Amino acid sequence: TMPKPRLAIVAIGDSVTAGFHIDSDLKMFLRLWSDKKQSWFSTIVKRIEKLRPIVAKNYSTPSSKLVGKTLSDRLLNIKSMKAQVDEVLEARHFPDMILVWTGHSALNWATKPDQNFTRISKGFQTDFQRQIRRLCAAANKQKHKTGIIVFGFISIRTLFKLRALAEKQKKKTPLRFPYFEKSYRIFKSIRPEYRNRTIELADLLNMVISKTVASCQKKYKNDKFKIVYSPDLSKVGTNSLDYVTSLDAWHPSQRGQKKLAKAAWPVIKE
């Protein structure tokens, strides 16, 4: 039998896909410049490796916005979705499969001067759609079969439930979750007083993501290319603090990342 050709797979994402969590400033700085990204994506790559040869690249960076680049982004090696898409399009070989799971930083509405959700979601739609369309247009020109899977946001409801549990535990044992408070400083919208509205915005933006994919399916789908929206990662739920890191009680732990990989696997395997 012929050996299977190498599957080229890439990920575009933010802190969850980059396997990032909140830590001391120095450790976070070093991790931002490191290439070691242990996340659900690396678990997926290992699973595919058992089935066929694979070449994989994870373009994700923490704090990734959809567009734009500030001086601090440069210093901290933070790449927007647009910058990650640029890298995919500039690569010598266009990937067979692109996994997109990004946009979570748009949920930090409490730090924005304009807090109108209708305008926030319109802006998000414009930027997100533009980047997905760039990928679709390029995929459409390929001779080989290509696919894009776009995932809906992580379950913010589950994360808030775990966060409330962690808060109770921290009251009893103050040394637990040493960077618990720091995550409030970095991501203001996860504070208890903002949670309901953050959930509301997550639901709105998830609708934008699925509509974007639906419009791209109509416009670009052909025999060699398909794009799908997957709600599988939005559905991952748990009541156990084992699934968030013991440092910040916010980002997924290694066990949490494995749970995400398990949820993403069926749609990827297809």
PDB file of N, CA, C and O in Angstrom, residues 22-83:
ATOM      1  N   ILE A  22      -2.216  32.418  33.754  1.00  0.00           N
ATOM      2  CA  ILE A  22      -1.655  33.571  34.448  1.00  0.00           C
ATOM      3  C   ILE A  22      -0.657  33.101  35.497  1.00  0.00           C
ATOM      4  O   ILE A  22      -0.862  32.101  36.179  1.00  0.00           O
ATOM      5  N   ASP A  23       0.459  33.838  35.582  1.00  0.00           N
ATOM      6  CA  ASP A  23       1.579  33.435  36.418  1.00  0.00           C
ATOM      7  C   ASP A  23       2.314  34.697  36.849  1.00  0.00           C
ATOM      8  O   ASP A  23       1.796  35.808  36.660  1.00  0.00           O
ATOM      9  N   SER A  24       3.534  34.550  37.360  1.00  0.00           N
ATOM     10  CA  SER A  24       4.316  35.750  37.681  1.00  0.00           C
ATOM     11  C   SER A  24       4.629  36.477  36.372  1.00  0.00           C
ATOM     12  O   SER A  24       4.668  35.847  35.305  1.00  0.00           O
ATOM     13  N   ASP A  25       4.861  37.776  36.436  1.00  0.00           N
ATOM     14  CA  ASP A  25       5.127  38.557  35.214  1.00  0.00           C
ATOM     15  C   ASP A  25       6.292  37.977  34.412  1.00  0.00           C
ATOM     16  O   ASP A  25       6.230  37.877  33.195  1.00  0.00           O
ATOM     17  N   LEU A  26       7.351  37.585  35.124  1.00  0.00           N
ATOM     18  CA  LEU A  26       8.535  37.063  34.434  1.00  0.00           C
ATOM     19  C   LEU A  26       8.203  35.753  33.707  1.00  0.00           C
ATOM     20  O   LEU A  26       8.512  35.591  32.532  1.00  0.00           O
ATOM     21  N   LYS A  27       7.526  34.852  34.414  1.00  0.00           N
ATOM     22  CA  LYS A  27       7.188  33.566  33.790  1.00  0.00           C
ATOM     23  C   LYS A  27       6.261  33.764  32.596  1.00  0.00           C
ATOM     24  O   LYS A  27       6.380  33.087  31.578  1.00  0.00           O
ATOM     25  N   MET A  28       5.315  34.706  32.713  1.00  0.00           N
ATOM     26  CA  MET A  28       4.400  34.955  31.584  1.00  0.00           C
ATOM     27  C   MET A  28       5.179  35.517  30.402  1.00  0.00           C
ATOM     28  O   MET A  28       4.961  35.124  29.265  1.00  0.00           O
ATOM     29  N   PHE A  29       6.089  36.444  30.680  1.00  0.00           N
ATOM     30  CA  PHE A  29       6.898  37.054  29.607  1.00  0.00           C
ATOM     31  C   PHE A  29       7.697  35.978  28.871  1.00  0.00           C
ATOM     32  O   PHE A  29       7.710  35.924  27.643  1.00  0.00           O
ATOM     33  N   LEU A  30       8.346  35.099  29.642  1.00  0.00           N
ATOM     34  CA  LEU A  30       9.152  34.035  29.019  1.00  0.00           C
ATOM     35  C   LEU A  30       8.273  33.089  28.211  1.00  0.00           C
ATOM     36  O   LEU A  30       8.638  32.667  27.117  1.00  0.00           O
ATOM     37  N   ARG A  31       7.078  32.798  28.743  1.00  0.00           N
ATOM     38  CA  ARG A  31       6.203  31.872  28.028  1.00  0.00           C
ATOM     39  C   ARG A  31       5.686  32.493  26.733  1.00  0.00           C
ATOM     40  O   ARG A  31       5.469  31.801  25.740  1.00  0.00           O
ATOM     41  N   LEU A  32       5.496  33.805  26.735  1.00  0.00           N
ATOM     42  CA  LEU A  32       5.022  34.476  25.523  1.00  0.00           C
ATOM     43  C   LEU A  32       6.030  34.353  24.378  1.00  0.00           C
ATOM     44  O   LEU A  32       5.668  34.390  23.206  1.00  0.00           O
ATOM     45  N   TRP A  33       7.314  34.236  24.745  1.00  0.00           N
ATOM     46  CA  TRP A  33       8.342  34.131  23.704  1.00  0.00           C
ATOM     47  C   TRP A  33       8.772  32.692  23.440  1.00  0.00           C
ATOM     48  O   TRP A  33       9.625  32.438  22.614  1.00  0.00           O
ATOM     49  N   SER A  34       8.176  31.742  24.169  1.00  0.00           N
ATOM     50  CA  SER A  34       8.582  30.354  23.986  1.00  0.00           C
ATOM     51  C   SER A  34       7.704  29.694  22.934  1.00  0.00           C
ATOM     52  O   SER A  34       6.568  30.084  22.715  1.00  0.00           O
ATOM     53  N   ASP A  35       8.235  28.661  22.309  1.00  0.00           N
ATOM     54  CA  ASP A  35       7.463  27.965  21.284  1.00  0.00           C
ATOM     55  C   ASP A  35       6.732  26.758  21.837  1.00  0.00           C
ATOM     56  O   ASP A  35       6.046  26.056  21.114  1.00  0.00           O
ATOM     57  N   LYS A  36       6.935  26.495  23.118  1.00  0.00           N
ATOM     58  CA  LYS A  36       6.318  25.309  23.725  1.00  0.00           C
ATOM     59  C   LYS A  36       4.874  25.616  24.078  1.00  0.00           C
ATOM     60  O   LYS A  36       4.595  26.346  25.020  1.00  0.00           O
ATOM     61  N   LYS A  37       3.974  25.107  23.289  1.00  0.00           N
ATOM     62  CA  LYS A  37       2.560  25.388  23.533  1.00  0.00           C
ATOM     63  C   LYS A  37       1.841  24.062  23.773  1.00  0.00           C
ATOM     64  O   LYS A  37       1.468  23.383  22.825  1.00  0.00           O
ATOM     65  N   GLN A  38       1.716  23.684  25.031  1.00  0.00           N
ATOM     66  CA  GLN A  38       1.031  22.431  25.362  1.00  0.00           C
ATOM     67  C   GLN A  38      -0.456  22.732  25.568  1.00  0.00           C
ATOM     68  O   GLN A  38      -0.817  23.361  26.548  1.00  0.00           O
ATOM     69  N   SER A  39      -1.270  22.291  24.628  1.00  0.00           N
ATOM     70  CA  SER A  39      -2.699  22.585  24.762  1.00  0.00           C
ATOM     71  C   SER A  39      -3.511  21.464  24.131  1.00  0.00           C
ATOM     72  O   SER A  39      -2.976  20.442  23.726  1.00  0.00           O
ATOM     73  N   TRP A  40      -4.821  21.670  24.042  1.00  0.00           N
ATOM     74  CA  TRP A  40      -5.706  20.681  23.392  1.00  0.00           C
ATOM     75  C   TRP A  40      -5.209  20.376  21.977  1.00  0.00           C
ATOM     76  O   TRP A  40      -5.319  19.248  21.505  1.00  0.00           O
ATOM     77  N   PHE A  41      -4.615  21.384  21.318  1.00  0.00           N
ATOM     78  CA  PHE A  41      -4.144  21.192  19.943  1.00  0.00           C
ATOM     79  C   PHE A  41      -2.991  20.187  19.902  1.00  0.00           C
ATOM     80  O   PHE A  41      -2.944  19.329  19.022  1.00  0.00           O
ATOM     81  N   SER A  42      -2.067  20.263  20.873  1.00  0.00           N
ATOM     82  CA  SER A  42      -0.956  19.293  20.866  1.00  0.00           C
ATOM     83  C   SER A  42      -1.457  17.868  21.113  1.00  0.00           C
ATOM     84  O   SER A  42      -0.909  16.907  20.565  1.00  0.00           O
ATOM     85  N   THR A  43      -2.533  17.744  21.906  1.00  0.00           N
ATOM     86  CA  THR A  43      -3.138  16.425  22.131  1.00  0.00           C
ATOM     87  C   THR A  43      -3.746  15.879  20.832  1.00  0.00           C
ATOM     88  O   THR A  43      -3.592  14.702  20.501  1.00  0.00           O
ATOM     89  N   ILE A  44      -4.416  16.756  20.104  1.00  0.00           N
ATOM     90  CA  ILE A  44      -5.006  16.377  18.805  1.00  0.00           C
ATOM     91  C   ILE A  44      -3.909  15.927  17.837  1.00  0.00           C
ATOM     92  O   ILE A  44      -4.038  14.909  17.144  1.00  0.00           O
ATOM     93  N   VAL A  45      -2.811  16.687  17.807  1.00  0.00           N
ATOM     94  CA  VAL A  45      -1.696  16.370  16.908  1.00  0.00           C
ATOM     95  C   VAL A  45      -1.153  14.969  17.226  1.00  0.00           C
ATOM     96  O   VAL A  45      -0.912  14.161  16.327  1.00  0.00           O
ATOM     97  N   LYS A  46      -1.003  14.673  18.535  1.00  0.00           N
ATOM     98  CA  LYS A  46      -0.504  13.338  18.940  1.00  0.00           C
ATOM     99  C   LYS A  46      -1.459  12.236  18.491  1.00  0.00           C
ATOM    100  O   LYS A  46      -1.030  11.160  18.081  1.00  0.00           O
ATOM    101  N   ARG A  47      -2.756  12.510  18.570  1.00  0.00           N
ATOM    102  CA  ARG A  47      -3.738  11.497  18.154  1.00  0.00           C
ATOM    103  C   ARG A  47      -3.653  11.231  16.646  1.00  0.00           C
ATOM    104  O   ARG A  47      -3.745  10.092  16.200  1.00  0.00           O
ATOM    105  N   ILE A  48      -3.492  12.318  15.873  1.00  0.00           N
ATOM    106  CA  ILE A  48      -3.415  12.144  14.409  1.00  0.00           C
ATOM    107  C   ILE A  48      -2.128  11.416  14.039  1.00  0.00           C
ATOM    108  O   ILE A  48      -2.116  10.565  13.143  1.00  0.00           O
ATOM    109  N   GLU A  49      -1.045  11.726  14.767  1.00  0.00           N
ATOM    110  CA  GLU A  49       0.256  11.098  14.496  1.00  0.00           C
ATOM    111  C   GLU A  49       0.196   9.574  14.550  1.00  0.00           C
ATOM    112  O   GLU A  49       0.941   8.891  13.864  1.00  0.00           O
ATOM    113  N   LYS A  50      -0.711   9.074  15.399  1.00  0.00           N
ATOM    114  CA  LYS A  50      -0.858   7.609  15.504  1.00  0.00           C
ATOM    115  C   LYS A  50      -1.490   7.025  14.232  1.00  0.00           C
ATOM    116  O   LYS A  50      -1.372   5.845  13.956  1.00  0.00           O
ATOM    117  N   LEU A  51      -2.185   7.890  13.490  1.00  0.00           N
ATOM    118  CA  LEU A  51      -2.915   7.415  12.310  1.00  0.00           C
ATOM    119  C   LEU A  51      -2.176   7.673  11.002  1.00  0.00           C
ATOM    120  O   LEU A  51      -2.305   6.913  10.047  1.00  0.00           O
ATOM    121  N   ARG A  52      -1.410   8.767  10.957  1.00  0.00           N
ATOM    122  CA  ARG A  52      -0.730   9.121   9.700  1.00  0.00           C
ATOM    123  C   ARG A  52       0.379  10.151   9.941  1.00  0.00           C
ATOM    124  O   ARG A  52       0.374  10.835  10.962  1.00  0.00           O
ATOM    125  N   PRO A  53       1.290  10.311   8.974  1.00  0.00           N
ATOM    126  CA  PRO A  53       2.326  11.335   9.140  1.00  0.00           C
ATOM    127  C   PRO A  53       1.687  12.731   9.165  1.00  0.00           C
ATOM    128  O   PRO A  53       0.698  12.965   8.459  1.00  0.00           O
ATOM    129  N   ILE A  54       2.246  13.620   9.961  1.00  0.00           N
ATOM    130  CA  ILE A  54       1.609  14.932  10.128  1.00  0.00           C
ATOM    131  C   ILE A  54       2.658  16.020  10.309  1.00  0.00           C
ATOM    132  O   ILE A  54       3.719  15.780  10.895  1.00  0.00           O
ATOM    133  N   VAL A  55       2.366  17.179   9.772  1.00  0.00           N
ATOM    134  CA  VAL A  55       3.193  18.347  10.080  1.00  0.00           C
ATOM    135  C   VAL A  55       2.229  19.400  10.648  1.00  0.00           C
ATOM    136  O   VAL A  55       1.192  19.689  10.054  1.00  0.00           O
ATOM    137  N   ALA A  56       2.557  19.898  11.849  1.00  0.00           N
ATOM    138  CA  ALA A  56       1.612  20.778  12.547  1.00  0.00           C
ATOM    139  C   ALA A  56       2.274  22.070  12.971  1.00  0.00           C
ATOM    140  O   ALA A  56       3.466  22.103  13.266  1.00  0.00           O
ATOM    141  N   LYS A  57       1.466  23.131  12.998  1.00  0.00           N
ATOM    142  CA  LYS A  57       1.974  24.423  13.468  1.00  0.00           C
ATOM    143  C   LYS A  57       0.873  25.118  14.260  1.00  0.00           C
ATOM    144  O   LYS A  57      -0.257  25.218  13.807  1.00  0.00           O
ATOM    145  N   ASN A  58       1.242  25.582  15.448  1.00  0.00           N
ATOM    146  CA  ASN A  58       0.293  26.303  16.299  1.00  0.00           C
ATOM    147  C   ASN A  58       0.661  27.785  16.286  1.00  0.00           C
ATOM    148  O   ASN A  58       1.660  28.192  16.854  1.00  0.00           O
ATOM    149  N   TYR A  59      -0.159  28.582  15.601  1.00  0.00           N
ATOM    150  CA  TYR A  59       0.126  30.020  15.481  1.00  0.00           C
ATOM    151  C   TYR A  59      -0.413  30.841  16.658  1.00  0.00           C
ATOM    152  O   TYR A  59      -0.175  32.036  16.740  1.00  0.00           O
ATOM    153  N   SER A  60      -1.163  30.192  17.537  1.00  0.00           N
ATOM    154  CA  SER A  60      -1.855  30.907  18.621  1.00  0.00           C
ATOM    155  C   SER A  60      -0.918  31.687  19.538  1.00  0.00           C
ATOM    156  O   SER A  60       0.183  31.230  19.829  1.00  0.00           O
ATOM    157  N   THR A  61      -1.403  32.836  19.993  1.00  0.00           N
ATOM    158  CA  THR A  61      -0.699  33.534  21.073  1.00  0.00           C
ATOM    159  C   THR A  61      -1.738  34.010  22.088  1.00  0.00           C
ATOM    160  O   THR A  61      -2.882  34.295  21.724  1.00  0.00           O
ATOM    161  N   PRO A  62      -1.347  34.102  23.365  1.00  0.00           N
ATOM    162  CA  PRO A  62      -2.263  34.632  24.376  1.00  0.00           C
ATOM    163  C   PRO A  62      -2.641  36.072  24.050  1.00  0.00           C
ATOM    164  O   PRO A  62      -1.910  36.747  23.315  1.00  0.00           O
ATOM    165  N   SER A  63      -3.757  36.533  24.592  1.00  0.00           N
ATOM    166  CA  SER A  63      -4.219  37.931  24.421  1.00  0.00           C
ATOM    167  C   SER A  63      -4.409  38.335  22.972  1.00  0.00           C
ATOM    168  O   SER A  63      -4.382  39.520  22.647  1.00  0.00           O
ATOM    169  N   SER A  64      -4.575  37.358  22.094  1.00  0.00           N
ATOM    170  CA  SER A  64      -4.711  37.669  20.672  1.00  0.00           C
ATOM    171  C   SER A  64      -6.036  38.381  20.410  1.00  0.00           C
ATOM    172  O   SER A  64      -7.101  37.884  20.743  1.00  0.00           O
ATOM    173  N   LYS A  65      -5.952  39.570  19.813  1.00  0.00           N
ATOM    174  CA  LYS A  65      -7.165  40.279  19.389  1.00  0.00           C
ATOM    175  C   LYS A  65      -7.434  39.863  17.940  1.00  0.00           C
ATOM    176  O   LYS A  65      -6.650  39.136  17.345  1.00  0.00           O
ATOM    177  N   LEU A  66      -8.527  40.359  17.360  1.00  0.00           N
ATOM    178  CA  LEU A  66      -8.793  39.987  15.968  1.00  0.00           C
ATOM    179  C   LEU A  66      -7.867  40.741  15.016  1.00  0.00           C
ATOM    180  O   LEU A  66      -7.351  40.176  14.064  1.00  0.00           O
ATOM    181  N   VAL A  67      -7.682  42.038  15.283  1.00  0.00           N
ATOM    182  CA  VAL A  67      -6.810  42.857  14.432  1.00  0.00           C
ATOM    183  C   VAL A  67      -6.034  43.832  15.312  1.00  0.00           C
ATOM    184  O   VAL A  67      -6.335  43.996  16.485  1.00  0.00           O
ATOM    185  N   GLY A  68      -5.060  44.495  14.680  1.00  0.00           N
ATOM    186  CA  GLY A  68      -4.348  45.560  15.389  1.00  0.00           C
ATOM    187  C   GLY A  68      -3.092  45.060  16.073  1.00  0.00           C
ATOM    188  O   GLY A  68      -2.987  43.884  16.426  1.00  0.00           O
ATOM    189  N   LYS A  69      -2.144  45.972  16.238  1.00  0.00           N
ATOM    190  CA  LYS A  69      -0.890  45.614  16.895  1.00  0.00           C
ATOM    191  C   LYS A  69      -0.346  46.843  17.618  1.00  0.00           C
ATOM    192  O   LYS A  69      -0.029  47.844  16.998  1.00  0.00           O
ATOM    193  N   THR A  70      -0.283  46.755  18.940  1.00  0.00           N
ATOM    194  CA  THR A  70       0.246  47.872  19.722  1.00  0.00           C
ATOM    195  C   THR A  70       1.721  47.611  19.997  1.00  0.00           C
ATOM    196  O   THR A  70       2.235  46.520  19.735  1.00  0.00           O
ATOM    197  N   LEU A  71       2.381  48.600  20.567  1.00  0.00           N
ATOM    198  CA  LEU A  71       3.790  48.432  20.913  1.00  0.00           C
ATOM    199  C   LEU A  71       3.948  47.302  21.935  1.00  0.00           C
ATOM    200  O   LEU A  71       4.843  46.465  21.822  1.00  0.00           O
ATOM    201  N   SER A  72       3.027  47.252  22.915  1.00  0.00           N
ATOM    202  CA  SER A  72       3.155  46.187  23.923  1.00  0.00           C
ATOM    203  C   SER A  72       2.916  44.803  23.304  1.00  0.00           C
ATOM    204  O   SER A  72       3.513  43.824  23.728  1.00  0.00           O
ATOM    205  N   ASP A  73       2.058  44.723  22.274  1.00  0.00           N
ATOM    206  CA  ASP A  73       1.889  43.445  21.560  1.00  0.00           C
ATOM    207  C   ASP A  73       3.217  43.003  20.946  1.00  0.00           C
ATOM    208  O   ASP A  73       3.566  41.822  20.974  1.00  0.00           O
ATOM    209  N   ARG A  74       3.951  43.969  20.400  1.00  0.00           N
ATOM    210  CA  ARG A  74       5.255  43.641  19.796  1.00  0.00           C
ATOM    211  C   ARG A  74       6.231  43.126  20.856  1.00  0.00           C
ATOM    212  O   ARG A  74       6.913  42.132  20.653  1.00  0.00           O
ATOM    213  N   LEU A  75       6.263  43.840  21.981  1.00  0.00           N
ATOM    214  CA  LEU A  75       7.191  43.463  23.050  1.00  0.00           C
ATOM    215  C   LEU A  75       6.846  42.107  23.648  1.00  0.00           C
ATOM    216  O   LEU A  75       7.717  41.376  24.095  1.00  0.00           O
ATOM    217  N   LEU A  76       5.543  41.794  23.667  1.00  0.00           N
ATOM    218  CA  LEU A  76       5.108  40.559  24.308  1.00  0.00           C
ATOM    219  C   LEU A  76       4.852  39.427  23.307  1.00  0.00           C
ATOM    220  O   LEU A  76       4.341  38.381  23.666  1.00  0.00           O
ATOM    221  N   ASN A  77       5.211  39.678  22.031  1.00  0.00           N
ATOM    222  CA  ASN A  77       5.058  38.652  20.995  1.00  0.00           C
ATOM    223  C   ASN A  77       3.601  38.198  20.848  1.00  0.00           C
ATOM    224  O   ASN A  77       3.314  37.017  20.643  1.00  0.00           O
ATOM    225  N   ILE A  78       2.674  39.163  20.972  1.00  0.00           N
ATOM    226  CA  ILE A  78       1.250  38.855  20.843  1.00  0.00           C
ATOM    227  C   ILE A  78       0.822  39.083  19.394  1.00  0.00           C
ATOM    228  O   ILE A  78       1.053  40.158  18.844  1.00  0.00           O
ATOM    229  N   LYS A  79       0.234  38.056  18.792  1.00  0.00           N
ATOM    230  CA  LYS A  79      -0.167  38.182  17.387  1.00  0.00           C
ATOM    231  C   LYS A  79      -1.675  38.141  17.260  1.00  0.00           C
ATOM    232  O   LYS A  79      -2.328  37.243  17.791  1.00  0.00           O
ATOM    233  N   SER A  80      -2.218  39.090  16.525  1.00  0.00           N
ATOM    234  CA  SER A  80      -3.667  39.136  16.312  1.00  0.00           C
ATOM    235  C   SER A  80      -4.094  37.997  15.387  1.00  0.00           C
ATOM    236  O   SER A  80      -3.254  37.344  14.760  1.00  0.00           O
ATOM    237  N   MET A  81      -5.401  37.802  15.287  1.00  0.00           N
ATOM    238  CA  MET A  81      -5.910  36.809  14.347  1.00  0.00           C
ATOM    239  C   MET A  81      -5.433  37.150  12.930  1.00  0.00           C
ATOM    240  O   MET A  81      -5.021  36.272  12.170  1.00  0.00           O
ATOM    241  N   LYS A  82      -5.464  38.434  12.593  1.00  0.00           N
ATOM    242  CA  LYS A  82      -5.027  38.852  11.262  1.00  0.00           C
ATOM    243  C   LYS A  82      -3.565  38.465  11.018  1.00  0.00           C
ATOM    244  O   LYS A  82      -3.216  37.935   9.967  1.00  0.00           O
ATOM    245  N   ALA A  83      -2.710  38.715  12.015  1.00  0.00           N
ATOM    246  CA  ALA A  83      -1.279  38.388  11.878  1.00  0.00           C
ATOM    247  C   ALA A  83      -1.084  36.875  11.723  1.00  0.00           C
ATOM    248  O   ALA A  83      -0.229  36.423  10.951  1.00  0.00           O
TER     249      ALA A  83
END
